[in-house]
mmCIF file of C-alpha atoms in Angstrom:
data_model
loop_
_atom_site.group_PDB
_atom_site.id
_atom_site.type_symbol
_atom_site.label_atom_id
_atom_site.label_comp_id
_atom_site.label_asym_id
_atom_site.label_seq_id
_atom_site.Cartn_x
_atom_site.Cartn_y
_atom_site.Cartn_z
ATOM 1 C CA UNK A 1 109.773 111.063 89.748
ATOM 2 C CA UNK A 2 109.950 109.488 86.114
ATOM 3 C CA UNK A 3 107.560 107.385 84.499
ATOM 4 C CA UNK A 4 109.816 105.238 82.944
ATOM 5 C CA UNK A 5 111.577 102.387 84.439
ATOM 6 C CA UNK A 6 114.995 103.354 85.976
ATOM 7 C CA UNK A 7 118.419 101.329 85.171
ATOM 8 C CA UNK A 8 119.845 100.288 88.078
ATOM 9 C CA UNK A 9 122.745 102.623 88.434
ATOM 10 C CA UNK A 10 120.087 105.745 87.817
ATOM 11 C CA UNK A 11 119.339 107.464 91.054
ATOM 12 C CA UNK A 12 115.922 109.102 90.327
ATOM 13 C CA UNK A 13 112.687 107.734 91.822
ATOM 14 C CA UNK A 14 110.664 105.633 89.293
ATOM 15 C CA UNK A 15 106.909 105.647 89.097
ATOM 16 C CA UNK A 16 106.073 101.999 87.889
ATOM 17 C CA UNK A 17 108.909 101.330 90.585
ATOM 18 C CA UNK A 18 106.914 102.826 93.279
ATOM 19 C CA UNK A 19 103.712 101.040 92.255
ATOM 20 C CA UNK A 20 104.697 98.006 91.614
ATOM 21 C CA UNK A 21 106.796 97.884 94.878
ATOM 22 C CA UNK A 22 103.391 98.596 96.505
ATOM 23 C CA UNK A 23 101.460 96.017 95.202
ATOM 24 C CA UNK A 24 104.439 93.521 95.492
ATOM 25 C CA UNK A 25 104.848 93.971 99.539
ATOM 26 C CA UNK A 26 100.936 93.733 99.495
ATOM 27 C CA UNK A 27 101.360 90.085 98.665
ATOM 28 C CA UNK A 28 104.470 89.466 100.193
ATOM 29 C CA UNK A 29 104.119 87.453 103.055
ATOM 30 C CA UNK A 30 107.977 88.675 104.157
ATOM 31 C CA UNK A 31 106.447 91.924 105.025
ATOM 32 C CA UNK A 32 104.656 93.459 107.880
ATOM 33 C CA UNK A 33 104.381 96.838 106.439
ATOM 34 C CA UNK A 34 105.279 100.083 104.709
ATOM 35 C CA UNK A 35 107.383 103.186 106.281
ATOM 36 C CA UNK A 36 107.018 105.896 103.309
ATOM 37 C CA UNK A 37 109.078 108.754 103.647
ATOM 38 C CA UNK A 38 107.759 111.536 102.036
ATOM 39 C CA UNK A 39 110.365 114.073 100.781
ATOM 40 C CA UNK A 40 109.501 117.588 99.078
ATOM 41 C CA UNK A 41 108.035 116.325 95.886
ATOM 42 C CA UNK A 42 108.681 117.872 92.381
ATOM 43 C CA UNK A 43 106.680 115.667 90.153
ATOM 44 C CA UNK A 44 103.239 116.844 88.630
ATOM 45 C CA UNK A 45 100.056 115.785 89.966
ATOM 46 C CA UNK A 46 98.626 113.244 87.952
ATOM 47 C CA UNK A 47 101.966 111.100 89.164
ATOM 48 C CA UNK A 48 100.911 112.450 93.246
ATOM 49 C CA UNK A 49 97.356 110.287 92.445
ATOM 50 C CA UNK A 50 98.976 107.489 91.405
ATOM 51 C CA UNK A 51 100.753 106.890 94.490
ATOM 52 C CA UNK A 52 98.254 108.119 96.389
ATOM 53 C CA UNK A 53 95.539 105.049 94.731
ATOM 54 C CA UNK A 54 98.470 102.559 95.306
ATOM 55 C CA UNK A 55 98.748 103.365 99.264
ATOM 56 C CA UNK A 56 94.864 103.204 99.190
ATOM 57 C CA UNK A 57 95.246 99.903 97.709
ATOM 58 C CA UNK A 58 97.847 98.420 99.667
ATOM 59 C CA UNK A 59 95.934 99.256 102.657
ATOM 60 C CA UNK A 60 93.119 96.483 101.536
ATOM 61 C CA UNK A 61 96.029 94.092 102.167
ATOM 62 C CA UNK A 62 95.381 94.685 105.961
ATOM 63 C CA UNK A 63 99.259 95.570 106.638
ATOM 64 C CA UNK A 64 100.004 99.230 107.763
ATOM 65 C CA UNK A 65 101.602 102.170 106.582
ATOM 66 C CA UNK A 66 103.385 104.535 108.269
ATOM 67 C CA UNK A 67 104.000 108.344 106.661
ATOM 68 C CA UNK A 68 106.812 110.958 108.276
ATOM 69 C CA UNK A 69 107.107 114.100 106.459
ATOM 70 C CA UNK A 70 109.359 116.200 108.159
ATOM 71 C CA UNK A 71 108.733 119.262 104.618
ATOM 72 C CA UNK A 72 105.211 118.976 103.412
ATOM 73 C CA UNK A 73 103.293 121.173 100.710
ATOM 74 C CA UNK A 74 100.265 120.213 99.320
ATOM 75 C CA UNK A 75 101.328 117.446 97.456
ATOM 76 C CA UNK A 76 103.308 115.832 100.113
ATOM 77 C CA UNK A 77 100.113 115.636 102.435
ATOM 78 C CA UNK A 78 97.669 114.514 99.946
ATOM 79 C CA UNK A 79 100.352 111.573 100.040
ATOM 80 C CA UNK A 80 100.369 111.636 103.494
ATOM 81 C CA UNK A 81 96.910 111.626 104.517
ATOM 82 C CA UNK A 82 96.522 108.475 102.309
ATOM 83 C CA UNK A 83 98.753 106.509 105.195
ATOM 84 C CA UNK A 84 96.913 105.177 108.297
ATOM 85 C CA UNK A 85 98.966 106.985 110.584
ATOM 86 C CA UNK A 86 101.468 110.486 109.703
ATOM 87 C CA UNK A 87 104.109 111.869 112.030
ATOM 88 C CA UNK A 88 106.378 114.986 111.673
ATOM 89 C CA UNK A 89 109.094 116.268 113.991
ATOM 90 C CA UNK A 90 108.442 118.861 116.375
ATOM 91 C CA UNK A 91 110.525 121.243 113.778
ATOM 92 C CA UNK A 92 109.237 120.164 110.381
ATOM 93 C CA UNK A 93 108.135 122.815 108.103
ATOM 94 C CA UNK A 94 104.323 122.440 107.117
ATOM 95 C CA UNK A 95 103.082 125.030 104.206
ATOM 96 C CA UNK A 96 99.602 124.345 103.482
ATOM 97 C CA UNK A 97 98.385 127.689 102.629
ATOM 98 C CA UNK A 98 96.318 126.531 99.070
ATOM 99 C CA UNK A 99 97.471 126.323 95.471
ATOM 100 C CA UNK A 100 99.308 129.599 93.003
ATOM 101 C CA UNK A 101 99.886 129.526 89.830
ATOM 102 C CA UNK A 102 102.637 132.006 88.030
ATOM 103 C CA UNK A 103 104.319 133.429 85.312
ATOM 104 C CA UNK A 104 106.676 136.027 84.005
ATOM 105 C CA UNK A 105 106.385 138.627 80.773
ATOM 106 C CA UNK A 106 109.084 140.016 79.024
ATOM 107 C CA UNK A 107 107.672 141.627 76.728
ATOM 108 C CA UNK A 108 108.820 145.057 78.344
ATOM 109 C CA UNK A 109 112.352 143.795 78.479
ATOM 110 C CA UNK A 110 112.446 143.440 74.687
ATOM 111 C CA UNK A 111 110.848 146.739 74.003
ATOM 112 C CA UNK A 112 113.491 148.486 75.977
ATOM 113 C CA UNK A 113 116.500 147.103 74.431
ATOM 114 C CA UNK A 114 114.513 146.990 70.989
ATOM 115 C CA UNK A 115 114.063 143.747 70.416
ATOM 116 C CA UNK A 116 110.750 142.314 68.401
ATOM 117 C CA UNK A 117 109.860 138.932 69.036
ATOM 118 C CA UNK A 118 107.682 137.452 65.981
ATOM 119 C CA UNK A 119 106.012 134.184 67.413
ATOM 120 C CA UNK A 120 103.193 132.627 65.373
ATOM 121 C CA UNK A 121 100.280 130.875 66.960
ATOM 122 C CA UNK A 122 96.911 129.290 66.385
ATOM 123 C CA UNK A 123 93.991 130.059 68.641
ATOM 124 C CA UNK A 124 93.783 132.690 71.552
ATOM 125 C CA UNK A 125 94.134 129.897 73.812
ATOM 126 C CA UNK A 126 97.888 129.511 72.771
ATOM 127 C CA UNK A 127 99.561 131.075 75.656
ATOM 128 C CA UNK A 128 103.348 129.368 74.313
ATOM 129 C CA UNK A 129 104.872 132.249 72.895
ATOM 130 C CA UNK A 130 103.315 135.030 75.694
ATOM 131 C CA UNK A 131 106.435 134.913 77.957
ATOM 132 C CA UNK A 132 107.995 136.805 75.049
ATOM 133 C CA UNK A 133 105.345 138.870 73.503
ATOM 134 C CA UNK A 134 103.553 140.273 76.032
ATOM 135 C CA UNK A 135 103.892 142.660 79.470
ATOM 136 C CA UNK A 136 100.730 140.973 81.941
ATOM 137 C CA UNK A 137 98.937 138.161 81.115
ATOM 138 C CA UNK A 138 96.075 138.023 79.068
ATOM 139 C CA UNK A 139 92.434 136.908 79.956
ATOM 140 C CA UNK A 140 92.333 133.636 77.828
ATOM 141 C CA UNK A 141 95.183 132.009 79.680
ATOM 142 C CA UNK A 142 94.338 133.358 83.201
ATOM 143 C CA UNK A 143 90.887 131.943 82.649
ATOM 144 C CA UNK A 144 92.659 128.633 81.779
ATOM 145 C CA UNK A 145 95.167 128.638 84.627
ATOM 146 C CA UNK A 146 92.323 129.831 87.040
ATOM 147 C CA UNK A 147 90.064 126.599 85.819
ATOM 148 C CA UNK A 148 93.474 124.107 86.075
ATOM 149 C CA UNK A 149 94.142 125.649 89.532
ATOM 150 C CA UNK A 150 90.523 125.298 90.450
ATOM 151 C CA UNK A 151 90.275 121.859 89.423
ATOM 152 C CA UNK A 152 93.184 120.604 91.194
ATOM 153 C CA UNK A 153 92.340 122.506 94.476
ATOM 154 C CA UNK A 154 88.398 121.287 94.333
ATOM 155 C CA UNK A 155 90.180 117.674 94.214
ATOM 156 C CA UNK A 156 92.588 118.342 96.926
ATOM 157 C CA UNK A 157 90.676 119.548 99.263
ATOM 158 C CA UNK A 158 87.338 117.090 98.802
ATOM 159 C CA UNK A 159 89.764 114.239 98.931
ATOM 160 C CA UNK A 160 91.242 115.180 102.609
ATOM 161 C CA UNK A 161 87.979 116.349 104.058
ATOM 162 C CA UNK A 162 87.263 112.558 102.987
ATOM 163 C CA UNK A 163 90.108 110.913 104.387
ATOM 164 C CA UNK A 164 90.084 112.901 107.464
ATOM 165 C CA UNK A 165 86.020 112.558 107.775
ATOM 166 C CA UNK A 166 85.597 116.293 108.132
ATOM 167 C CA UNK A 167 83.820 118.969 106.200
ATOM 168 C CA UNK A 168 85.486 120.869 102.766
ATOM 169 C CA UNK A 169 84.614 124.102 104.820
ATOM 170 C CA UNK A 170 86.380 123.240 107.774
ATOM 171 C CA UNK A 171 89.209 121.695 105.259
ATOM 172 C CA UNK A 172 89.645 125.548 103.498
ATOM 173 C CA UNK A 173 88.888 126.740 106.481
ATOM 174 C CA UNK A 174 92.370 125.951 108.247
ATOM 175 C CA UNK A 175 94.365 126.125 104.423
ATOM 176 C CA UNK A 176 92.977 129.835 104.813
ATOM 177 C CA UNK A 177 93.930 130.346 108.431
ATOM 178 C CA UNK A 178 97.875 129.766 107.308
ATOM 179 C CA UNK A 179 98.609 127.026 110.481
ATOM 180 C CA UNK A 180 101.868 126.053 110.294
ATOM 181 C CA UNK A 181 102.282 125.024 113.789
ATOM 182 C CA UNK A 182 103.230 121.433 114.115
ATOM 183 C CA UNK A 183 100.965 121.277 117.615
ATOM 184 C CA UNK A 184 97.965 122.937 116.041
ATOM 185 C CA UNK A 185 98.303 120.266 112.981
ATOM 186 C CA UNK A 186 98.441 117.358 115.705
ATOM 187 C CA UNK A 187 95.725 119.395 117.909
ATOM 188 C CA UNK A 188 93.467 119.222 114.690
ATOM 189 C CA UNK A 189 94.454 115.491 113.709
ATOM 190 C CA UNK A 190 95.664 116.415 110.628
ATOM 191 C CA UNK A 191 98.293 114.286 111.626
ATOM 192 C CA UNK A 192 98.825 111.634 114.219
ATOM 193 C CA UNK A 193 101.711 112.952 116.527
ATOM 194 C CA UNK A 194 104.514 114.479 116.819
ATOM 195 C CA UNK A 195 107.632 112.541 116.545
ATOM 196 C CA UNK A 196 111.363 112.224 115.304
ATOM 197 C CA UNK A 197 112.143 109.532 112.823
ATOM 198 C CA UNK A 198 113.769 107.249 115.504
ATOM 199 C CA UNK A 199 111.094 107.462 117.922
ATOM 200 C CA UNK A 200 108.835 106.495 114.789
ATOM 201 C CA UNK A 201 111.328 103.353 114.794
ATOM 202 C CA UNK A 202 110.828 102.236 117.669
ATOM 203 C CA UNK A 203 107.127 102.693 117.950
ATOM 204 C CA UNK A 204 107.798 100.173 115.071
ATOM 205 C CA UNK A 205 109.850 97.681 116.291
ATOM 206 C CA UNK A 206 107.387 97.631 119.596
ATOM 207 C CA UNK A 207 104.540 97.158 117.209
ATOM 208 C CA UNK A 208 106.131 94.017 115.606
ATOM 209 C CA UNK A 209 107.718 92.885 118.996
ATOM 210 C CA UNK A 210 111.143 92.991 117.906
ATOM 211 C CA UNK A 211 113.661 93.995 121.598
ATOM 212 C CA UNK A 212 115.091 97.290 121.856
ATOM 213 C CA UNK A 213 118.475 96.069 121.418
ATOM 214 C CA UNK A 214 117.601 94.689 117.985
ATOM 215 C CA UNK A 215 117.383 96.553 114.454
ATOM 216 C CA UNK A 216 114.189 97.126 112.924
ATOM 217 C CA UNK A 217 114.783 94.473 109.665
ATOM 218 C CA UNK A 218 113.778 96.666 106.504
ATOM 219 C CA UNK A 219 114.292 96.554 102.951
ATOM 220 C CA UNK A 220 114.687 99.671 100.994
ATOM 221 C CA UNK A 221 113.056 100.558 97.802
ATOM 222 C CA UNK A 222 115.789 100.329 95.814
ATOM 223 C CA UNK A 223 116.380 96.395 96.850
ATOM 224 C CA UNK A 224 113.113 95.748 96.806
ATOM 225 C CA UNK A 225 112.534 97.031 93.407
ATOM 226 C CA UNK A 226 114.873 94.321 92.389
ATOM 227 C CA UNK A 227 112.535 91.453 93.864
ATOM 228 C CA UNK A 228 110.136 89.995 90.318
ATOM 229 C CA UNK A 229 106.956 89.761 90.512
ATOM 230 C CA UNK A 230 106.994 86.088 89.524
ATOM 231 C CA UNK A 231 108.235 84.772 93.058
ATOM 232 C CA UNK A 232 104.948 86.180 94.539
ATOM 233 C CA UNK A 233 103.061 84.727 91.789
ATOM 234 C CA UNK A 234 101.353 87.887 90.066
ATOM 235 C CA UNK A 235 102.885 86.839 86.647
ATOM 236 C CA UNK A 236 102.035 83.686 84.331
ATOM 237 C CA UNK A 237 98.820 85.118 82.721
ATOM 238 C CA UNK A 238 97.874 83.697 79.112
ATOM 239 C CA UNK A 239 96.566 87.029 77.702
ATOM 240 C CA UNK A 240 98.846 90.145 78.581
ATOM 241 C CA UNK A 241 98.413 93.891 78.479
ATOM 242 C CA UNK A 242 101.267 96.032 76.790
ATOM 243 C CA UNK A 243 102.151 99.041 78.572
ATOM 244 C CA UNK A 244 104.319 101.747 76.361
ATOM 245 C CA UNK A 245 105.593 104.760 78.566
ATOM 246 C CA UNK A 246 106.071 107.486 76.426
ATOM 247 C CA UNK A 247 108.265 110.455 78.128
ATOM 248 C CA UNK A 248 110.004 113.469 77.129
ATOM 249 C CA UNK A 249 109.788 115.747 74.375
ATOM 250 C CA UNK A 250 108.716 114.631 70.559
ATOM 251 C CA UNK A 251 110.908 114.223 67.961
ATOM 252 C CA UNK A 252 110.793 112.938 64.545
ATOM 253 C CA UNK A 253 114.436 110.936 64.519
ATOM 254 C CA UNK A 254 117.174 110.570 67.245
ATOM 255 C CA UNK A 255 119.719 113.693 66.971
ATOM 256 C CA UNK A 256 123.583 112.991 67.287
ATOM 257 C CA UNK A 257 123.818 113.950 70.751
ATOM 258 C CA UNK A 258 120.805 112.547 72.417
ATOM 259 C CA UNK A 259 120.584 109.714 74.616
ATOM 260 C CA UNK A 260 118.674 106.642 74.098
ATOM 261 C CA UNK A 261 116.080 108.146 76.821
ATOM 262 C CA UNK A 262 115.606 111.142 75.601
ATOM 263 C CA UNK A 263 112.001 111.926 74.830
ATOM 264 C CA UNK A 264 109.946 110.295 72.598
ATOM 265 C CA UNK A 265 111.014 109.521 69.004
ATOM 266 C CA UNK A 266 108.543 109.019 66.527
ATOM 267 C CA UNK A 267 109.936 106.330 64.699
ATOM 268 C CA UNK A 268 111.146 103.914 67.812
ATOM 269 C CA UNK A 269 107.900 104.629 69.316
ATOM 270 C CA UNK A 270 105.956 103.794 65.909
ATOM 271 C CA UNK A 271 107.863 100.132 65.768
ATOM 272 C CA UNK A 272 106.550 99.519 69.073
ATOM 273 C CA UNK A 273 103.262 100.081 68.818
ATOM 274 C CA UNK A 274 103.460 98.326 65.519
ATOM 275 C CA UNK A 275 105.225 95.751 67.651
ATOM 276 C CA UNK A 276 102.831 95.243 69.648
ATOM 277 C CA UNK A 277 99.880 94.918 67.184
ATOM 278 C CA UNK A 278 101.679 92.302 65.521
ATOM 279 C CA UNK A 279 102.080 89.974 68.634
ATOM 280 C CA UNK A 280 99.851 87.395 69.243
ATOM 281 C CA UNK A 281 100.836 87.789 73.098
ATOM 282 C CA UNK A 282 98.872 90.762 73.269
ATOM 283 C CA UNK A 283 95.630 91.633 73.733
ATOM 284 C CA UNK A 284 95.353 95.603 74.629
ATOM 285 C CA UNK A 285 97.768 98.246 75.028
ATOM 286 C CA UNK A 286 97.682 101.189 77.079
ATOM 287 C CA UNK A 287 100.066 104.248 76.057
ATOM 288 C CA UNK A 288 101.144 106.314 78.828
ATOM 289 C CA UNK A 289 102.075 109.769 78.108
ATOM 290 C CA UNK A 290 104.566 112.370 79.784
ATOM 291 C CA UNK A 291 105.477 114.868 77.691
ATOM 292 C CA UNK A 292 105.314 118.588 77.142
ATOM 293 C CA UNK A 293 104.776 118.175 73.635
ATOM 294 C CA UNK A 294 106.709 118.255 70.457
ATOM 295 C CA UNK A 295 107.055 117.969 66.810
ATOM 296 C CA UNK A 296 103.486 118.702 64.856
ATOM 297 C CA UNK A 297 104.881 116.051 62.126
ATOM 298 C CA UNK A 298 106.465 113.700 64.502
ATOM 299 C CA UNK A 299 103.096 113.455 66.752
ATOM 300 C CA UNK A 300 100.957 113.412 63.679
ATOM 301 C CA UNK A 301 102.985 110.361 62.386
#
């Protein structure tokens, strides 16, 4: 999932696509309510909340939202649990068995076909140029993988023991039994029943009273991302907030090969800001950041 907008003719999943789409079909007196399939995710966590807080907050808007997850890790039901009501089919593959955290050393490799990799660092904490260097891991970045890994997992599990009003213990509890029995997950109420994605339809269309013989009328994401905000009236404010996504690795200037989205280049993203500061339309900016890092020199300027 990016967090940049998407062109229309990309195929990726968008963040501010996602959210905005959210708190557009709140408003939107067109719709009833939200069927979120949740696919095996590979975005990071800090994107997982995000959605997560706009399901919460489309929720407030008193329409529902439906979850079916038929593959679902620990990401995918921390999404999941967020919806008022979750289904799976009898044969969907459930893997919440707690959080790992890996890497591998070749350090061994090099020393047998004698190769010396010369990688300078600053700090112990500086775990960048290990992979090469070194055989095992070394204390300083297990105790920082351990605390990452800890933190995330302390979140995870306090925020379902919340939204399924049981205890944390009884939450690690069954992460530490292994379930991955569909009938012991609906047994448990982790979630609400067990159903295929067409028997999910038509629990909807009886919701909404729609006949049997009729299609359930839905709009998909990608059409909806295409309705503006402005015919629901959330635009038209005086004083504005400029949001600047930042993704991608940093660079000082724009090589001869790359892309106009690839990563973020110091000097386009310096004219923006500057931009920005300029306007009188403006009154704040928030800088949003994705990025694995970069260019010392680049970030500095």
């Amino acid at each position: 999932i990016s967090d940049q907008l998407q062109s229309r003719f990309s195929s990726g999943l968008s963040l501010p696509q996602i959210c905005e789409n959210f708190m557009k079909a709140a408003y939107d007196p067109r719709i009833s309510g939200v069927y979120l399939h949740i696919e095996p995710l590979g975005c990071g966590w800090g994107k997982v909340e995000e959605i997560r807080r706009h399901i919460l907050d489309f929720r407030k808007s008193g329409k529902f939202i439906v979850g079916y997850a038929p593959a679902c890790g620990e990401k995918e039901y921390y999404i999941g649990c967020a919806c008022q009501e979750l289904y799976a089919p009898p044969s969907a593959y459930f893997a919440l068995y707690g959080l790992t955290v890996q890497a591998s050393f070749l350090g061994g490799v090099f020393e047998k076909v004698g190769i010396e990799p010369q990688v300078q660092r600053i700090g112990k904490y500086k775990s960048a140029g290990d992979q090469l260097m070194r055989k095992s891991i070394s204390d300083e970045n297990r105790e920082m993988l351990t605390a990452l890994l800890d933190n995330i997992y302390g979140n995870w599990l306090e925020k379902v023991a919340l939204t399924k009003g049981k205890k944390k213990e009884d939450i690690e509890q069954f992460v530490n039994d292994g379930v991955y029995q569909v009938e012991r997950l609906k047994e448990e109420s982790w979630i609400t029943d067990i159903k295929y994605d067409d028997e999910v339809m038509s629990m909807l269309k009886e919701r909404l009273g729609i006949p049997k013989d009729k299609n359930l009328p839905e709009v998909d994401y990608r059409k909806y991302s295409k309705v503006r905000r402005w015919t629901l009236g959330l635009t038209g404010y005086k004083d504005q907030i400029a949001v600047i996504r930042a993704s991608g690795s940093i660079s000082r200037t724009r090589g001869p090969f790359s892309s106009p989205s690839s990563g973020i280049i110091a000097e386009k993203l310096i004219e923006k800001i500057r931009s920005v500061r300029e306007s009188k339309r403006y009154k704040a900016v928030v800088l949003r950041i994705d990025s694995p890092g970069g260019d010392a020199l680049a970030s500095d300027l």
